[in-house]
Amino acid sequence: MLRIEGLTAEVEGKQILRGIDLELPQGEVHAIMGPNGSGKSTLSYVLSGREGYEITGGSVTFNGQDLLAMEPEERAASGVFLAFQYPVELPGVGNANFLRTALNAQKRARGEKEVDAMAFLKLAREKLKALQMSDEMLKRNVNVGFSGGEKKRNEVLQMALLNPSLAILDETDSGLDIDALRIVSDGVNALRGPDFSALVITHYQRLLTYIVPDRVHVLMGGRIVRSGGKELALELEAQGYGASAA
Amino acid sequence: MPAVAETIETVQAAQEGGYKWGFETDIEMEFAPKGLNEDIVRFISAKKGEPQWLLDWRLKAFAMWKKMEEPDWAAVNYPRIDYQDLYYYAAPVKKVGPKSLDEVDPELLRTYAKLGIPLKEQAILAGVEGAGDSPSDSGRMPVAVDAVFDSVSVATTFRGELAKKGIIFCSISEAVHDHPELVRQYLGSVVPQGDNFFACLNSAVFTDGSFVYIPKGVRCPMELSTYFRINAKSTGQFERTLIIADEGSHVSYLEGCTAPQRDENQLHAAVVELVAMDDATIKYSTVQNWYPGDAEGKGGIFNFVTKRGACRGARSKISWTQVETGSAVTWKYPSCILQGDDSVGEFYSVAITNNFQQADTGTKMFHIGRNTKSTIVSKGISAGRGQNTYRGLVKIGAKAHGARNFTQCDSLLIGDQCGAHTVPYIENRCATAKVEHEATTSRIAEDQLFYCRARGLNEEEAVGLIVNGFCREVLKELPMEFAVEAQKLLAISLEGSVG
Ligand SMILES: Nc1ncnc2c1ncn2[C@@H]1O[C@H](COP(=O)(O)OP(=O)(O)OP(=O)(O)O)[C@@H](O)[C@H]1O
Ligand SMILES: [Mg+2]
């Protein structure tokens, strides 16, 4: 269970999150929608521990732990995964090496046995296949020269390998073609289960026909202004955010 | 085997004048007295039973050196070196060979293991009886190793295997005895005695190093490598390496260096000469990990090295790859003289300076022949209060028609107390030549660090990964066996540079 209470945060002295309250029970998928600049990515960074985001109030607990007191890598090891809206390029760092280093760093932190190169390759190939990605992806440098859609798929590949218990998907659907959208959604749905929960940030109702959310929240001006069932997304698509603002 | 236990009497007998060499010999080492004068030069030469021509050569160098000034143009600061307060000869005394690895000094084995030398070669280097008789049976490519401990070469492995192909791989002292014609012909032919202050000093007092000769048309079947180690206190290390690749031959050579941790600074002034004939290729890789000094800048090696290769033949190629993580001060410019038409020179370098380390390193490419090509890729990483300077010269002669150079210098800064400097000189006297230079300076980006950490890497692991990525183009030039080791070294050298 992820519990966010009265969360306020600023960036460079500017208040962005103005009191977020949100409960995401284990096993559920919630969607967050909202206009550009409303603070969606800020929320995802605050949840994953990025520097430069100053928490000015409120609390976040994940499975009873004080998430805000943890380093980003500790959050990752305890199951938090952020699929970046803008995945970062790491020149010269091979994708396979990156993924295995990340997986083993998490395993080490959890006191689990690390995977060797062979076992990793087998696992990676499995996940690649499920996402209809070519093995070539493993040889390339992390996100370098990837198309927008390839970057997003690479995020989902990482998620599949790291097998998180809380995934925050920040506009993972943006830039995906129709087929990729379905494949990526299948990838997310494959993880769904009693021990997995997700916050899916999106601008488009279409994604939510593939990844059907348990709840939909509207984030505006740094607050959750409305929450509802999956039909809320349809209503927003038809009417825009104007009505929510009132 | 050069490291022979000798009594004071035998040494005295070898000295015509009967000098009184007060030996400071403890169980493991024997030293010549501190200080430098003509007698010491004679002593070293006599100790090695050298022919007169080589003694004369050394004495000539010493006479030149006495008139030379220590250079001060490099961007490095270090306390004055007292050349009279150093030992110029220190040799481990050979004991009866150990029967198994269990009997070998564990410190020595740890050193080899840390350098990534496989167990089999460790046994051979440590002089375990019978260990060198058969080639490595582990199925992997064997690596022939020469180990230079302080002043002398302690062992060379796989010599028999190589000899079958006519390859000579031995210590330079042995080469002086066994192949005097080759040594006499090539020694000092690339780096003359009076080339520079440090090379001149080396010419006078060099004690050992490796010698390689690859005959015509032979492709050396294994990596050749030398491990240099400074062990003794207050001891300068002056090794001399000479590699000759005859027509159409090919060799890949790797040197690794370490030194123990000491509060005092130690001097290392080596000379490496390479000669490549028509269609020959020499690939020379260095992983330099001399003790860098502690976090406060105390101790560490002063590394003043002259490395130069001559591409004498047409279509010959010399490629330098260096990973410089150690030393308190590094002063080093592996260079190529591209005499042969269509010859190729390459320089791939990673230099890391952390804490108070200083590196002034780069290369010189002399284009003399037609259509000569050179590539320079330099990656400098500065952390802590480290200072890193790339200094390069690309010189194109009037007759080097069609010559090409491409230079890329990238600097990465970690923290805000370090420095990176790029000093590229270009002298082009040929209108048909083309010279390209690219340079970048960057910092590890916050978003890259966060991306890695959000995937579970801690800050140091993230920096290690990003730095390794930054150095990729250079690391991929290293022989496979050592690339992994180099990657680990990069991460280790940056420990404590973040957070
Ligand atoms: N580092 C920063 N410096 C200054 N302002 C920032 C910074 N990061 C975010 N902001 C501001 O915070 C606000 C919220 O940004 P955020 O990226 O969270 O929006 P978003 O809801 O994700 O928008 P989008 O739908 O366009 O992705 C914006 O006004 C943005 O300009
Ligand atoms: Mg956003």
Tab-separated table of C-alpha atoms in Angstrom, chain A residues 60-193:
chain	number	residue	atom	x	y	z
A	60	VAL	CA	4.612	9.102	2.036
A	61	THR	CA	4.636	5.538	3.283
A	62	PHE	CA	5.075	2.444	1.171
A	63	ASN	CA	4.243	-0.858	2.839
A	64	GLY	CA	4.658	0.903	6.153
A	65	GLN	CA	8.124	2.356	5.402
A	66	ASP	CA	8.791	6.095	5.358
A	67	LEU	CA	9.621	6.405	1.681
A	68	LEU	CA	10.808	10.005	1.894
A	69	ALA	CA	13.575	9.071	4.345
A	70	MET	CA	15.121	6.622	1.876
A	71	GLU	CA	17.816	7.112	-0.783
A	72	PRO	CA	16.659	6.596	-4.382
A	73	GLU	CA	18.538	3.294	-4.631
A	74	GLU	CA	16.956	2.064	-1.389
A	75	ARG	CA	13.529	2.853	-2.779
A	76	ALA	CA	14.403	0.931	-5.936
A	77	ALA	CA	15.603	-2.061	-3.938
A	78	SER	CA	12.390	-2.073	-1.939
A	79	GLY	CA	10.370	-2.316	-5.138
A	80	VAL	CA	9.731	1.210	-6.436
A	81	PHE	CA	10.246	1.651	-10.169
A	82	LEU	CA	9.893	4.850	-12.183
A	83	ALA	CA	9.498	4.669	-15.937
A	84	PHE	CA	10.850	8.092	-16.933
A	85	GLN	CA	8.871	10.484	-19.088
A	86	TYR	CA	12.213	11.357	-20.690
A	87	PRO	CA	14.542	8.342	-20.391
A	88	VAL	CA	18.175	9.365	-19.948
A	89	GLU	CA	21.004	8.473	-22.323
A	90	LEU	CA	24.134	6.847	-20.902
A	91	PRO	CA	26.830	7.055	-23.600
A	92	GLY	CA	29.211	4.111	-23.670
A	93	VAL	CA	27.174	2.068	-21.192
A	94	GLY	CA	25.841	-1.131	-22.735
A	95	ASN	CA	22.178	-1.800	-22.084
A	96	ALA	CA	22.800	-5.394	-20.961
A	97	ASN	CA	25.533	-4.303	-18.579
A	98	PHE	CA	23.336	-1.547	-17.196
A	99	LEU	CA	20.377	-3.841	-16.636
A	100	ARG	CA	22.412	-6.558	-14.983
A	101	THR	CA	24.256	-4.067	-12.784
A	102	ALA	CA	20.913	-2.616	-11.699
A	103	LEU	CA	19.314	-5.997	-11.097
A	104	ASN	CA	22.263	-7.222	-9.062
A	105	ALA	CA	22.535	-3.991	-7.095
A	106	GLN	CA	18.916	-4.440	-6.037
A	107	LYS	CA	19.402	-8.112	-5.256
A	108	ARG	CA	22.485	-7.348	-3.202
A	109	ALA	CA	20.614	-4.710	-1.220
A	110	ARG	CA	17.883	-7.241	-0.495
A	111	GLY	CA	20.379	-9.927	0.503
A	112	GLU	CA	19.448	-12.116	-2.475
A	113	LYS	CA	21.785	-14.077	-4.702
A	114	GLU	CA	23.097	-12.166	-7.730
A	115	VAL	CA	22.531	-13.473	-11.255
A	116	ASP	CA	25.498	-14.380	-13.422
A	117	ALA	CA	25.924	-13.221	-16.996
A	118	MET	CA	24.444	-16.391	-18.510
A	119	ALA	CA	21.365	-16.484	-16.307
A	120	PHE	CA	20.836	-12.788	-16.922
A	121	LEU	CA	21.006	-13.178	-20.672
A	122	LYS	CA	18.431	-15.937	-20.559
A	123	LEU	CA	16.103	-13.831	-18.441
A	124	ALA	CA	16.632	-10.767	-20.613
A	125	ARG	CA	15.907	-12.682	-23.826
A	126	GLU	CA	12.650	-13.942	-22.345
A	127	LYS	CA	11.509	-10.446	-21.487
A	128	LEU	CA	12.635	-9.065	-24.834
A	129	LYS	CA	10.616	-11.666	-26.615
A	130	ALA	CA	7.498	-10.897	-24.614
A	131	LEU	CA	7.901	-7.215	-25.527
A	132	GLN	CA	8.647	-8.078	-29.164
A	133	MET	CA	11.990	-6.315	-28.934
A	134	SER	CA	15.095	-7.509	-30.736
A	135	ASP	CA	18.186	-8.769	-28.902
A	136	GLU	CA	20.047	-5.904	-30.584
A	137	MET	CA	18.614	-3.623	-27.894
A	138	LEU	CA	20.851	-5.260	-25.283
A	139	LYS	CA	24.018	-4.468	-27.210
A	140	ARG	CA	23.283	-0.798	-27.734
A	141	ASN	CA	24.207	1.932	-25.309
A	142	VAL	CA	21.473	2.842	-22.844
A	143	ASN	CA	18.941	4.947	-24.761
A	144	VAL	CA	21.632	6.443	-27.013
A	145	GLY	CA	20.213	6.984	-30.465
A	146	PHE	CA	16.973	5.240	-29.509
A	147	SER	CA	13.823	6.565	-31.123
A	148	GLY	CA	11.231	8.003	-28.765
A	149	GLY	CA	9.220	4.798	-28.878
A	150	GLU	CA	12.294	2.600	-28.383
A	151	LYS	CA	13.191	4.548	-25.271
A	152	LYS	CA	9.753	3.946	-23.823
A	153	ARG	CA	9.936	0.259	-24.630
A	154	ASN	CA	13.337	0.105	-23.007
A	155	GLU	CA	11.793	1.505	-19.834
A	156	VAL	CA	9.196	-1.244	-19.896
A	157	LEU	CA	11.919	-3.841	-20.510
A	158	GLN	CA	13.711	-2.573	-17.416
A	159	MET	CA	10.505	-2.765	-15.456
A	160	ALA	CA	9.890	-6.339	-16.592
A	161	LEU	CA	13.403	-7.371	-15.534
A	162	LEU	CA	13.432	-5.564	-12.210
A	163	ASN	CA	9.967	-6.847	-11.359
A	164	PRO	CA	8.914	-3.993	-9.034
A	165	SER	CA	6.047	-3.984	-6.566
A	166	LEU	CA	5.225	-0.354	-7.288
A	167	ALA	CA	5.579	1.012	-10.811
A	168	ILE	CA	5.173	4.682	-11.643
A	169	LEU	CA	4.733	5.041	-15.393
A	170	ASP	CA	5.195	8.654	-16.440
A	171	GLU	CA	3.611	9.020	-19.886
A	172	THR	CA	5.042	5.731	-21.023
A	173	ASP	CA	2.430	5.716	-23.776
A	174	SER	CA	3.552	9.013	-25.328
A	175	GLY	CA	5.366	8.435	-28.563
A	176	LEU	CA	4.337	4.810	-28.946
A	177	ASP	CA	2.754	3.591	-32.172
A	178	ILE	CA	-0.508	1.644	-32.002
A	179	ASP	CA	1.114	-1.791	-31.961
A	180	ALA	CA	3.756	-0.737	-29.425
A	181	LEU	CA	1.039	0.666	-27.195
A	182	ARG	CA	-0.644	-2.723	-27.045
A	183	ILE	CA	2.622	-4.597	-26.516
A	184	VAL	CA	3.709	-2.261	-23.725
A	185	SER	CA	0.273	-2.492	-22.102
A	186	ASP	CA	0.481	-6.280	-22.234
A	187	GLY	CA	3.841	-5.970	-20.515
A	188	VAL	CA	2.308	-3.953	-17.693
A	189	ASN	CA	-0.727	-6.227	-17.438
A	190	ALA	CA	1.591	-9.244	-17.179
A	191	LEU	CA	2.933	-7.826	-13.929
A	192	ARG	CA	-0.501	-7.177	-12.451
A	193	GLY	CA	-1.353	-9.257	-9.444
